Coordinates of C-alpha atoms in Angstrom, one line a residue:
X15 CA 124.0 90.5 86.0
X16 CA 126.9 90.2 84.3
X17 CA 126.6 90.2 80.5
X18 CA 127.0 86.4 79.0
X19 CA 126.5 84.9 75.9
X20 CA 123.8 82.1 75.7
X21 CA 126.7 79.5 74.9
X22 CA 127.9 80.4 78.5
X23 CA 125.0 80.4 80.3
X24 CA 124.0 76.8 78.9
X25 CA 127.7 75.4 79.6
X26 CA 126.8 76.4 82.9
X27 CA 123.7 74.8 83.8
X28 CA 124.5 72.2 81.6
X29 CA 121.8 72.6 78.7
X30 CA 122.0 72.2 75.0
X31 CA 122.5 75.9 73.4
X32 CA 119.7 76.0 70.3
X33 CA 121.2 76.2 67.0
X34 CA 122.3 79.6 66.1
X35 CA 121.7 81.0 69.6
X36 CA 124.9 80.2 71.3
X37 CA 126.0 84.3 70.7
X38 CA 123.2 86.0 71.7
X39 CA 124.1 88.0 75.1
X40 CA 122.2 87.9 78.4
X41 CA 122.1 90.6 80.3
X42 CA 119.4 90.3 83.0
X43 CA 117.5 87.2 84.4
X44 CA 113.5 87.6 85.0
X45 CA 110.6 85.2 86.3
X46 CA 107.8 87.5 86.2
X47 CA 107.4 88.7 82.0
X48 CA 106.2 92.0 82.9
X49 CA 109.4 92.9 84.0
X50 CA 111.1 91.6 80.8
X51 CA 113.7 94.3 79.6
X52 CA 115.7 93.7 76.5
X53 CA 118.3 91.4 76.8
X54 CA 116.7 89.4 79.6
X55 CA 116.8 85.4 80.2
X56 CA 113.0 85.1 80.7
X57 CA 113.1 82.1 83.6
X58 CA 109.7 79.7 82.9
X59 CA 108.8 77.9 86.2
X60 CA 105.4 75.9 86.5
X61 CA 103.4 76.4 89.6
X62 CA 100.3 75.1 91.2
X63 CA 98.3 78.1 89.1
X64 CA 100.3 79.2 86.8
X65 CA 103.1 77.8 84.4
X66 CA 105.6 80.0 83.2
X67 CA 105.7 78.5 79.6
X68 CA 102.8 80.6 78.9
X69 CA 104.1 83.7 79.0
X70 CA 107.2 83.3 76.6
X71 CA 105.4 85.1 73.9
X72 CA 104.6 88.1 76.1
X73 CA 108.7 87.7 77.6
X74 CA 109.8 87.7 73.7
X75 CA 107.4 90.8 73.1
X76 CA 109.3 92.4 75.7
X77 CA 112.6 91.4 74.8
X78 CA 113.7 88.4 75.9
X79 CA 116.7 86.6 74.2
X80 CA 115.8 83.1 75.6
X81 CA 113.7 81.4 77.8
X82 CA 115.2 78.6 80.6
X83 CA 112.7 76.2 81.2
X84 CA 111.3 72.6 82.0
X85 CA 110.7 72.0 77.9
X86 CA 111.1 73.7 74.1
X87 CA 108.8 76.5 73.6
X88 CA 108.1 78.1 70.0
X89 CA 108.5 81.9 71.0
X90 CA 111.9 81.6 72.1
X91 CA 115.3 80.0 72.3
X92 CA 115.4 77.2 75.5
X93 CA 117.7 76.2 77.6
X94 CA 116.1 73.1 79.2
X95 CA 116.7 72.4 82.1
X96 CA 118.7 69.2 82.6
X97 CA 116.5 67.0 85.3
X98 CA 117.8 66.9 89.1
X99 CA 117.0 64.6 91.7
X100 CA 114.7 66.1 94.3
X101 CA 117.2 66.6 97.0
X102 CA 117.1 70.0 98.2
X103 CA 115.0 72.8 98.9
X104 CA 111.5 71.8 97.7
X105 CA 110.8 73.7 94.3
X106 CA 107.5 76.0 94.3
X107 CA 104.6 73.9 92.0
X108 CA 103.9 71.1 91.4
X109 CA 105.4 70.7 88.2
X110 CA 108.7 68.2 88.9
X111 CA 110.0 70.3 86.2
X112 CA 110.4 73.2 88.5
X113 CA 113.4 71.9 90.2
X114 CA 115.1 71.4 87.4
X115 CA 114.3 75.3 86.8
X116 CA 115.6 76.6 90.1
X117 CA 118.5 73.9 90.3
X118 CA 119.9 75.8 86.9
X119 CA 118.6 79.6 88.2
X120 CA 121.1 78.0 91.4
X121 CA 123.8 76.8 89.0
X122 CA 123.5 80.4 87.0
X123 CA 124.0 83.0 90.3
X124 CA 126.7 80.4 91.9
X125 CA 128.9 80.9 88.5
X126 CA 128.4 84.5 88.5
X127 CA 129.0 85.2 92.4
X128 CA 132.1 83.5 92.0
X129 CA 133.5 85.9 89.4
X130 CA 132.3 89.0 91.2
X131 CA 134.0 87.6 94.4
X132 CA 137.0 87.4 92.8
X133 CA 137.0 91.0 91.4
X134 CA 136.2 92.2 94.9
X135 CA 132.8 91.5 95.7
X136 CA 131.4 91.3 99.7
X137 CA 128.5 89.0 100.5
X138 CA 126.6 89.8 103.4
X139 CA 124.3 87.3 105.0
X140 CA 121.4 88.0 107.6
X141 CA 119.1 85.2 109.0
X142 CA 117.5 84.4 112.4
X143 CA 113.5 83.7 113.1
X144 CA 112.3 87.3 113.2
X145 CA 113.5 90.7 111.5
X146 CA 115.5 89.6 109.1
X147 CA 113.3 92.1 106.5
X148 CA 114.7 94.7 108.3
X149 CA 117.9 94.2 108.8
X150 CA 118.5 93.5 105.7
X151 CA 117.0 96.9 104.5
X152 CA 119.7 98.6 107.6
X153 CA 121.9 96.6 106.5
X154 CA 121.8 97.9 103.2
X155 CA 121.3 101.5 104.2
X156 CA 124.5 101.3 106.4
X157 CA 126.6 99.8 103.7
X158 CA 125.3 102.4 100.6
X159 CA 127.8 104.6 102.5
X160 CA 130.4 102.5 101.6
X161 CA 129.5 101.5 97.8
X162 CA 127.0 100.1 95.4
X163 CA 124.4 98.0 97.1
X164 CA 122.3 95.0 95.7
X165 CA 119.7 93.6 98.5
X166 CA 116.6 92.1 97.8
X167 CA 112.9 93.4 97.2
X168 CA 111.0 92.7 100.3
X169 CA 111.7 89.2 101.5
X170 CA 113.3 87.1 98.4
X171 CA 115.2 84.8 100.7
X172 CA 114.0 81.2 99.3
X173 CA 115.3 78.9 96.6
X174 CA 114.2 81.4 93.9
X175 CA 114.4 84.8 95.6
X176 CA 118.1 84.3 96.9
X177 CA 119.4 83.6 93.4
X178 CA 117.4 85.7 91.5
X179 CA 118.8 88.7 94.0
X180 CA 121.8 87.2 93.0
X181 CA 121.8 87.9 89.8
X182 CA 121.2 91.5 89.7
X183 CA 124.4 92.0 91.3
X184 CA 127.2 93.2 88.6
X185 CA 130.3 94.4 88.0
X186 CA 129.9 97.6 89.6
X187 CA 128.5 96.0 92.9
X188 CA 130.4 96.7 95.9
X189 CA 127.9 95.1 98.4
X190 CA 125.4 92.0 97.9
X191 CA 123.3 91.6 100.8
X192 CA 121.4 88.7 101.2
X193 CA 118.5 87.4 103.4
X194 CA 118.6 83.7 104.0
X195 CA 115.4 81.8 105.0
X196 CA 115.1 78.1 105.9
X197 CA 112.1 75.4 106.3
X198 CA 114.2 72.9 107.5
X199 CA 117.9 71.8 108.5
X200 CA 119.9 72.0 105.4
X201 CA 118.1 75.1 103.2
X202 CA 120.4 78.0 104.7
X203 CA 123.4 75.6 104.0
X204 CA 122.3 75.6 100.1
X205 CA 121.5 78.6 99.8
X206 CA 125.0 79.9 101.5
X207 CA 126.4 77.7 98.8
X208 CA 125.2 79.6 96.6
X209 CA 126.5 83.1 97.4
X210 CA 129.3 82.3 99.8
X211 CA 129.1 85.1 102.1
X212 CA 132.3 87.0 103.9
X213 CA 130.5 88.3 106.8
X214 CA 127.1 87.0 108.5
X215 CA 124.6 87.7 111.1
X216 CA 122.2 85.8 113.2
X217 CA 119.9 88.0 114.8
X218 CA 118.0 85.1 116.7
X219 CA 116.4 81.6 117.5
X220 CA 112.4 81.9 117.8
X221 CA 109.9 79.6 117.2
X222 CA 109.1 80.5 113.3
X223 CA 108.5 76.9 111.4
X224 CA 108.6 75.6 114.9
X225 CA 105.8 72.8 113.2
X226 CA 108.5 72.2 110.5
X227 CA 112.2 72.0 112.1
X228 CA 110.2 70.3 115.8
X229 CA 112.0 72.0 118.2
X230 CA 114.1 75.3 119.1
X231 CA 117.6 73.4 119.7
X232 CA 116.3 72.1 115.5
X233 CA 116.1 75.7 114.2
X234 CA 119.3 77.2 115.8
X235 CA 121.0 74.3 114.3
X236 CA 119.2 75.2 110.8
X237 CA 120.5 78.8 111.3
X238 CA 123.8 78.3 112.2
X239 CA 124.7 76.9 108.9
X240 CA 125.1 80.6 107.9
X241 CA 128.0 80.9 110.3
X242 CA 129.3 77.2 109.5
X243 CA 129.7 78.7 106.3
X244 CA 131.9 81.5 106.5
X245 CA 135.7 81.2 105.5
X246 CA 138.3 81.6 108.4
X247 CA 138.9 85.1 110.4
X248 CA 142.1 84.9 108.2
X249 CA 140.3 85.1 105.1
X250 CA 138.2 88.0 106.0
X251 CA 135.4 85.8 107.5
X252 CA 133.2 87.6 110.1
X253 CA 130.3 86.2 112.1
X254 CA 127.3 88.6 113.8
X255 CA 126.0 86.8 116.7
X256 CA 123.4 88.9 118.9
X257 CA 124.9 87.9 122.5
X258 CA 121.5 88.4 124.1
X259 CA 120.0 85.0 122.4
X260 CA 121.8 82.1 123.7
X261 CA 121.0 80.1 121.4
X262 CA 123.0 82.7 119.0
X263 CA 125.8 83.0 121.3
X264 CA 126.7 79.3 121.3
X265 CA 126.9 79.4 117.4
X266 CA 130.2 81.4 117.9
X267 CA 131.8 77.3 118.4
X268 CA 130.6 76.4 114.7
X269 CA 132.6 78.9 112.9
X270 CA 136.5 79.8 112.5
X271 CA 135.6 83.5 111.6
X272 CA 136.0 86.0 113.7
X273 CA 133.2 86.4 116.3
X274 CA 131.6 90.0 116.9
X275 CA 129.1 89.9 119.6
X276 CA 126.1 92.5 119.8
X277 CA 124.0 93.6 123.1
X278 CA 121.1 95.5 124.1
X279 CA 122.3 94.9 127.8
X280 CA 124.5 96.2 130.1
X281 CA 128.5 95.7 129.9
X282 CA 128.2 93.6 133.2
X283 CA 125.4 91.5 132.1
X284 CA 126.7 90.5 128.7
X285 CA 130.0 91.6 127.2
X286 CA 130.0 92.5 123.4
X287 CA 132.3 94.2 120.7
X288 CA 128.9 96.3 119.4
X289 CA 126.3 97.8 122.0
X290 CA 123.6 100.0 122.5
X291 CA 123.7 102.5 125.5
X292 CA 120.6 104.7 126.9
X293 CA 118.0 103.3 124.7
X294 CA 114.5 105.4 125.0
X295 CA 111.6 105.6 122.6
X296 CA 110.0 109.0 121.6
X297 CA 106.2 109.3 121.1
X298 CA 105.7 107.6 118.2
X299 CA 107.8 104.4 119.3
X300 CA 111.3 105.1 117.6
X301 CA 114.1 104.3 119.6
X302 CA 117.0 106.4 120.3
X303 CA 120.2 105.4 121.6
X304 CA 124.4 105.6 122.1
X305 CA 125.7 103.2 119.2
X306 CA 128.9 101.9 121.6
X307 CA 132.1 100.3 119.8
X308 CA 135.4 99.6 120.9
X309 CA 136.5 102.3 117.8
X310 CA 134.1 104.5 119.7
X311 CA 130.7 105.7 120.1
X312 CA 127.9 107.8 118.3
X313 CA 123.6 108.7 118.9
X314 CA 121.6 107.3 116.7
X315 CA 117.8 107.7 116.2
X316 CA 115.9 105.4 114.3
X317 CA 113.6 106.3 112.1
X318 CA 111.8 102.8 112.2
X319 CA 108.9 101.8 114.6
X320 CA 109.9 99.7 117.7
X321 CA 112.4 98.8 120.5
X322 CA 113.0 95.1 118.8
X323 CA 114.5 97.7 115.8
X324 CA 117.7 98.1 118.3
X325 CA 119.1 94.9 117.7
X326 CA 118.5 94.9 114.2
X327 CA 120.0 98.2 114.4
X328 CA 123.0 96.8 116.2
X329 CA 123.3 94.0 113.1
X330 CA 123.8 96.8 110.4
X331 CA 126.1 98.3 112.0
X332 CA 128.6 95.8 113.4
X333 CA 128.3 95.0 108.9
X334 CA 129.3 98.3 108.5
X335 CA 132.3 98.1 111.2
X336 CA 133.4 94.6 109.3
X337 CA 133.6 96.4 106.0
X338 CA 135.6 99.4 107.5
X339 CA 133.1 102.0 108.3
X340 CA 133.6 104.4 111.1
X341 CA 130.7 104.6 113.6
X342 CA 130.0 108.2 113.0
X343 CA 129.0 107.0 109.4
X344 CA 127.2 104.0 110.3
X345 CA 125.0 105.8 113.0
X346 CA 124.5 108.8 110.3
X347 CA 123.2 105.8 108.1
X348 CA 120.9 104.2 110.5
X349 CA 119.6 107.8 112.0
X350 CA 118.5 108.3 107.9
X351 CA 116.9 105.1 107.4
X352 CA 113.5 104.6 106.7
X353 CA 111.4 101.7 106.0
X354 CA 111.8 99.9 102.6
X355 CA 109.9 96.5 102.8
X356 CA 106.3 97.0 102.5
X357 CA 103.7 95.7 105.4
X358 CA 106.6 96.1 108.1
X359 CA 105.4 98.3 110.7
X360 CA 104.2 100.6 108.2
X361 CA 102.9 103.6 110.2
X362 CA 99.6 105.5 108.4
X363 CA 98.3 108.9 109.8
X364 CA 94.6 108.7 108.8
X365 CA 92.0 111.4 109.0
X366 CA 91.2 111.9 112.6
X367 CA 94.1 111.4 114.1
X368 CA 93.5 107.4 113.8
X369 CA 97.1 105.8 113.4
X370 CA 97.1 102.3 111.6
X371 CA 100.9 100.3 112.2
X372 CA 100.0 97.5 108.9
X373 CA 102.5 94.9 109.9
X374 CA 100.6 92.5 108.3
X375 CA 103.4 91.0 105.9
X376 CA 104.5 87.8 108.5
X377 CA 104.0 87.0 112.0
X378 CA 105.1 84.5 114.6
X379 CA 105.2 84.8 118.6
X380 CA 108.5 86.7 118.8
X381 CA 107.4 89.3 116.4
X382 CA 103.6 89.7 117.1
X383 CA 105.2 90.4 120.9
X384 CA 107.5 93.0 119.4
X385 CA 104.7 94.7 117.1
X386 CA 102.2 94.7 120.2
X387 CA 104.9 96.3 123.1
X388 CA 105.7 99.0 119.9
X389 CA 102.1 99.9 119.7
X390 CA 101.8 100.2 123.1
X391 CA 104.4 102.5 123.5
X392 CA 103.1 104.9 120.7
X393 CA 101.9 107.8 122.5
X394 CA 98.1 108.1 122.0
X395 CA 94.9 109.3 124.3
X396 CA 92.6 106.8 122.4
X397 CA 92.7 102.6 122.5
X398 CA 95.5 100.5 121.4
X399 CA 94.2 98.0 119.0
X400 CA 95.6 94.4 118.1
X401 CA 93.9 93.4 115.1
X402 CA 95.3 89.5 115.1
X403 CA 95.4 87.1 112.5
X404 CA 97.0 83.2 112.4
X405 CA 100.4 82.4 113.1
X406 CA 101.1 79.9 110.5
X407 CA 103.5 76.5 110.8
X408 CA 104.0 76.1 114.5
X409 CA 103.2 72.8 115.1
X410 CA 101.4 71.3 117.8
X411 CA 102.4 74.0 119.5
X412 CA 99.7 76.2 117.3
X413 CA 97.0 76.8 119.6
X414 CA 98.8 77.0 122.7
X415 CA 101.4 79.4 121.4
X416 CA 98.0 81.6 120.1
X417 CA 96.5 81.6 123.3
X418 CA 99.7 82.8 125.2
X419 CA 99.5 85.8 123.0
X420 CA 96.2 86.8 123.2
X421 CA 96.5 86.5 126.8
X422 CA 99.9 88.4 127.0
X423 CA 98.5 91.2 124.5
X424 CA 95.3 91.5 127.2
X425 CA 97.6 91.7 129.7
X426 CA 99.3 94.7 127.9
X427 CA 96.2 96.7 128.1
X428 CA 95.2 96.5 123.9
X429 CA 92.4 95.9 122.7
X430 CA 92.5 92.4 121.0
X431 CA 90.5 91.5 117.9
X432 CA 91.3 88.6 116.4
X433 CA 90.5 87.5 112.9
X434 CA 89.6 83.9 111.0
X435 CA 89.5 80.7 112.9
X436 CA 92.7 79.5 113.3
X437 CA 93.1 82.8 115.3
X438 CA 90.2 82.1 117.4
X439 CA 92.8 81.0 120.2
X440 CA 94.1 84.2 120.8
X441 CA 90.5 85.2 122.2
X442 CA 90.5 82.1 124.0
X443 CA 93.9 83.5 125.6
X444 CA 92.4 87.2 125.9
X445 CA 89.4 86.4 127.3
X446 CA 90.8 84.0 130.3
X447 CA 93.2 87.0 131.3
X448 CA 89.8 89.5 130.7
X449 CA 87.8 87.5 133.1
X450 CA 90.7 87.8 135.8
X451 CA 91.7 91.5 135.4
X452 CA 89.6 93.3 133.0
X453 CA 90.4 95.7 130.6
X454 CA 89.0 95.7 127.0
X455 CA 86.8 93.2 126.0
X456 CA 88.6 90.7 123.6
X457 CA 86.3 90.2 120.1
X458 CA 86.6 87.9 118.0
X459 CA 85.5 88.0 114.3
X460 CA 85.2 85.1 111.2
X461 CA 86.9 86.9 108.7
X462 CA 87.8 90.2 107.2
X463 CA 84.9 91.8 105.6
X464 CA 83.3 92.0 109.3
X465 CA 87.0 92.8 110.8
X466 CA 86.5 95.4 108.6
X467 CA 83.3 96.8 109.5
X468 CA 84.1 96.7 113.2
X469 CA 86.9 98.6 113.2
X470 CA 84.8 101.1 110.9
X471 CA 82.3 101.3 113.3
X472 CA 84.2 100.9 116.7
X473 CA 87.8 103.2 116.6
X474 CA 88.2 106.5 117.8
X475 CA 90.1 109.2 116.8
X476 CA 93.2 108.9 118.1
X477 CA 93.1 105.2 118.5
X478 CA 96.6 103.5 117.2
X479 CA 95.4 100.2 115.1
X480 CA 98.2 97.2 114.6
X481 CA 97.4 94.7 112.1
X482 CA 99.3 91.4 112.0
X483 CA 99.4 87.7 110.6
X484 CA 101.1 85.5 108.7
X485 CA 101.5 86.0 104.8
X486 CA 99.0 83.7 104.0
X487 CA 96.5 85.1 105.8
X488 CA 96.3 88.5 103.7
X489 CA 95.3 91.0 106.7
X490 CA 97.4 93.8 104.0
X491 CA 93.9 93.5 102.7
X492 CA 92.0 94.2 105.7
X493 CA 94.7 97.6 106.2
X494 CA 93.8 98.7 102.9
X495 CA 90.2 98.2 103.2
X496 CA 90.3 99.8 106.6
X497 CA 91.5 103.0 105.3
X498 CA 89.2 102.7 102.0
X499 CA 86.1 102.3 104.7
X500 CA 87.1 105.4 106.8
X501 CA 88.1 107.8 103.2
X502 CA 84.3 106.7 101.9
X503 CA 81.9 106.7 104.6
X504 CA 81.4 108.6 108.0
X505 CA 82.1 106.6 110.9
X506 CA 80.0 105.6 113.8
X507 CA 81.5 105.0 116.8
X508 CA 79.4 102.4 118.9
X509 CA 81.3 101.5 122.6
X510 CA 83.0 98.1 122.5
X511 CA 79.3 96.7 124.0
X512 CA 77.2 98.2 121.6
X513 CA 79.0 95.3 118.8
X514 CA 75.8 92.9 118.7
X515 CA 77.5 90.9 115.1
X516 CA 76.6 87.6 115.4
X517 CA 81.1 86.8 115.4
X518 CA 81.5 88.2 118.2
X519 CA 82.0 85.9 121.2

């Protein structure tokens, strides 16, 4: 952040400055108090558990100048928080507080975007339904070639994440790269108003929040906004549309930047500025392939897990392109990158020769697909498990959307095990397909302490084990416990018919 006095900050969000507090200097913002540094703006927000107010004594132990929050606190100067109406984003908590909170953490990163803009500052958005994570994290691989990089930690792309990231941009940031989320038509809008960003990228139009937005034609009009918002090709604006989603495509009539189109298909199918050529997968599922530009062509091998990594690939670098980067660079930068955001096709070697693929940090149809053709294509003697869990806000479309999965991962020849109740469709789905054509028997267990002790009992060396669900399910948990179970005890290895637990249907 850039450094401002507390008489500034307050003009800004339009607080009262406490008496003799108006000189003290902010120099970082901070919800969480254990990462209070000195000189930090400790932000107070009330939630459904916890309320940030409490922990202004243990911000002001860690140096906090001053405290923005919903009302005075005795530990530390306050900004409060002028009230907003409740148009918008929804604040997180129930205190109505909150949104006065975030409105001002809003007000605070707009003010200071707009003065690194001006002294030369790029903003860089990314959203579309799946793999934003991860192109963000290319993304900002590609562009550390080119300068100082400020991207988020792991997601961050909601009404507190996106200006928080924000925020820890400075004066010596070249690059701000952003990851814009949405739960319904208007959010990406807001948050674009925020940062305004020069170049963005849509990557594509799934069925995430399908129960939220109602239909598909909904959400591609929710993600557009990012390219609505862009300034004119004239004024550097540049929209990423991947030209193999056509819902993606059309969004080149919504903007006046310039359009670059991406592909993963052949020149005669669909034309596009940015392309990938010859794409094969080695042995542990990481694609390889000829990074194609009208400035020329380079190889690139991806160090990341998965074919659905090529267009994300392609994302990062048409960024890199837009900002002036030749494509030798850019594919250099994408050959080196690794993953970044934790629980994102995570690959663990564990004793044995047992490979676990945690992917466990979100999930909907387009992205459990993805996760379960990568695993398939891993290269391994032993069974390919799918280890399941809920696809949350899809609607009424829930359990049949479940079902189609379970019965396309059957069809891939995994073995499915599917976890909780609300995932009990995707054995539904399995088991139809199983009773037609075989292959493993689908199980299906309650929860995680006996996913656990199945998959303890029941894989192989040399099995490859994908865990995925949404956030709030928590399967991270079941991963970690997983490789706890098979570090403390021997395993057993019963045959898939041998399982006689009582969850198993």
């Amino acid at each position: 952040m850039i450094p401002m006095t507390l008489a500034e900050v307050a003009a800004v969000i339009g607080a009262d400055v406490p008496a003799g507090a108006a000189n003290m200097t902010v120099s970082s913002v901070e919800f969480d108090s254990r990462k209070v540094t000195p000189g930090a703006l400790f932000v107070a927000l009330a939630g459904e558990r916890v309320d940030g107010h409490d922990f202004t004594a243990a911000a002001a132990r860690a140096g906090a100048v001053a405290v923005v929050g919903s009302r005075p606190v005795p530990e530390l100067p306050a900004l409060v928080a002028p009230a907003v109406s409740p148009a918008g984003p929804p604040a997180d908590g129930s205190d109505p507080g909150s949104a006065a909170v975030l409105a001002a953490l809003s007000a605070l990163a707009r003010h200071v975007c707009r003065r690194l803009v001006a002294d030369g500052l790029t903003v860089v958005a990314v959203t579309g339904s799946a793999g934003k994570t991860s192109t963000k994290d290319l993304i900002a691989a590609v562009l550390s070639r080119a300068g100082s990089v400020v991207a988020p930690p792991e997601s961050f792309n909601n009404e507190l994440g996106h200006p928080y990231t924000v925020l820890r941009a400075d004066a010596a940031t070249d690059f701000l790269v952003l990851e814009l989320s949405a739960r319904g038509v208007g959010h990406i809008a807001a948050l674009a108003e925020i940062a305004p960003p020069r170049i963005g990228a849509v990557l594509n139009v799934g069925s995430a929040h399908l129960g939220e937005f109602g239909s598909r034609d909904a959400i591609a009009h929710a993600k557009g906004e990012l390219v609505a918002a862009l300034p004119s090709a004239a004024d550097g604006g540049v929209a990423i549309l991947n030209a193999d989603d056509d819902r993606v495509a059309a969004m080149a009539s919504r903007t006046t930047a310039a359009v670059v189109r991406t592909s993963v298909a052949s020149p005669a199918t669909v034309p596009a500025d940015v392309r990938a050529a010859d794409i094969r997968l080695d042995s542990s599922a990481r694609a390889s392939f000829r990074l194609v530009t009208p400035e020329g062509a380079a190889p690139v091998r991806l160090a990341v897990v998965g074919e659905h990594q090529v267009p994300n690939a392609l994302a990062a670098a048409a960024v890199g392109r837009a900002v002036g980067m030749g494509v030798s660079a850019i594919a250099d930068a994408l050959s080196a990158a690794g993953p970044v955001s934790k629980w994102r096709m995570a690959v663990t070697r564990l004793p044995g020769g047992i490979t676990l693929v945690n992917d466990a940090y979100n999930a909907n149809p387009e992205s459990v697909r993805a996760a379960v053709d990568a695993v398939a294509q891993i290269e391994a003697s032993g069974v390919r498990w799918a280890v399941l869990g809920e696809m949350a806000e899809l609607g009424a479309a829930s359990a049949e959307e479940h079902r189609r999965i379970g019965a396309e991962a059957q069809r891939g020849g995994v073995q499915v095990l599917a976890v909780g109740d609300a995932a009990r469709p995707i054995f539904d789905g399995a088991d139809r397909v199983f009773e037609q054509i075989g292959g493993h028997r689908p199980l299906w267990v309650s929860g995680i302490d006996t996913a656990v002790a199945l998959l303890a009992g029941m894989v192989q060396p040399t099995d490859v084990v994908l865990v995925k669900a949404s956030r709030a399910v928590g399967l991270e948990r079941l991963a970690a416990r997983f490789i706890d179970a098979l570090s403390s005890a021997p395993a057993v290895h019963p045959s898939a018919a041998a399982w006689d637990g009582e969850e198993r249907a």
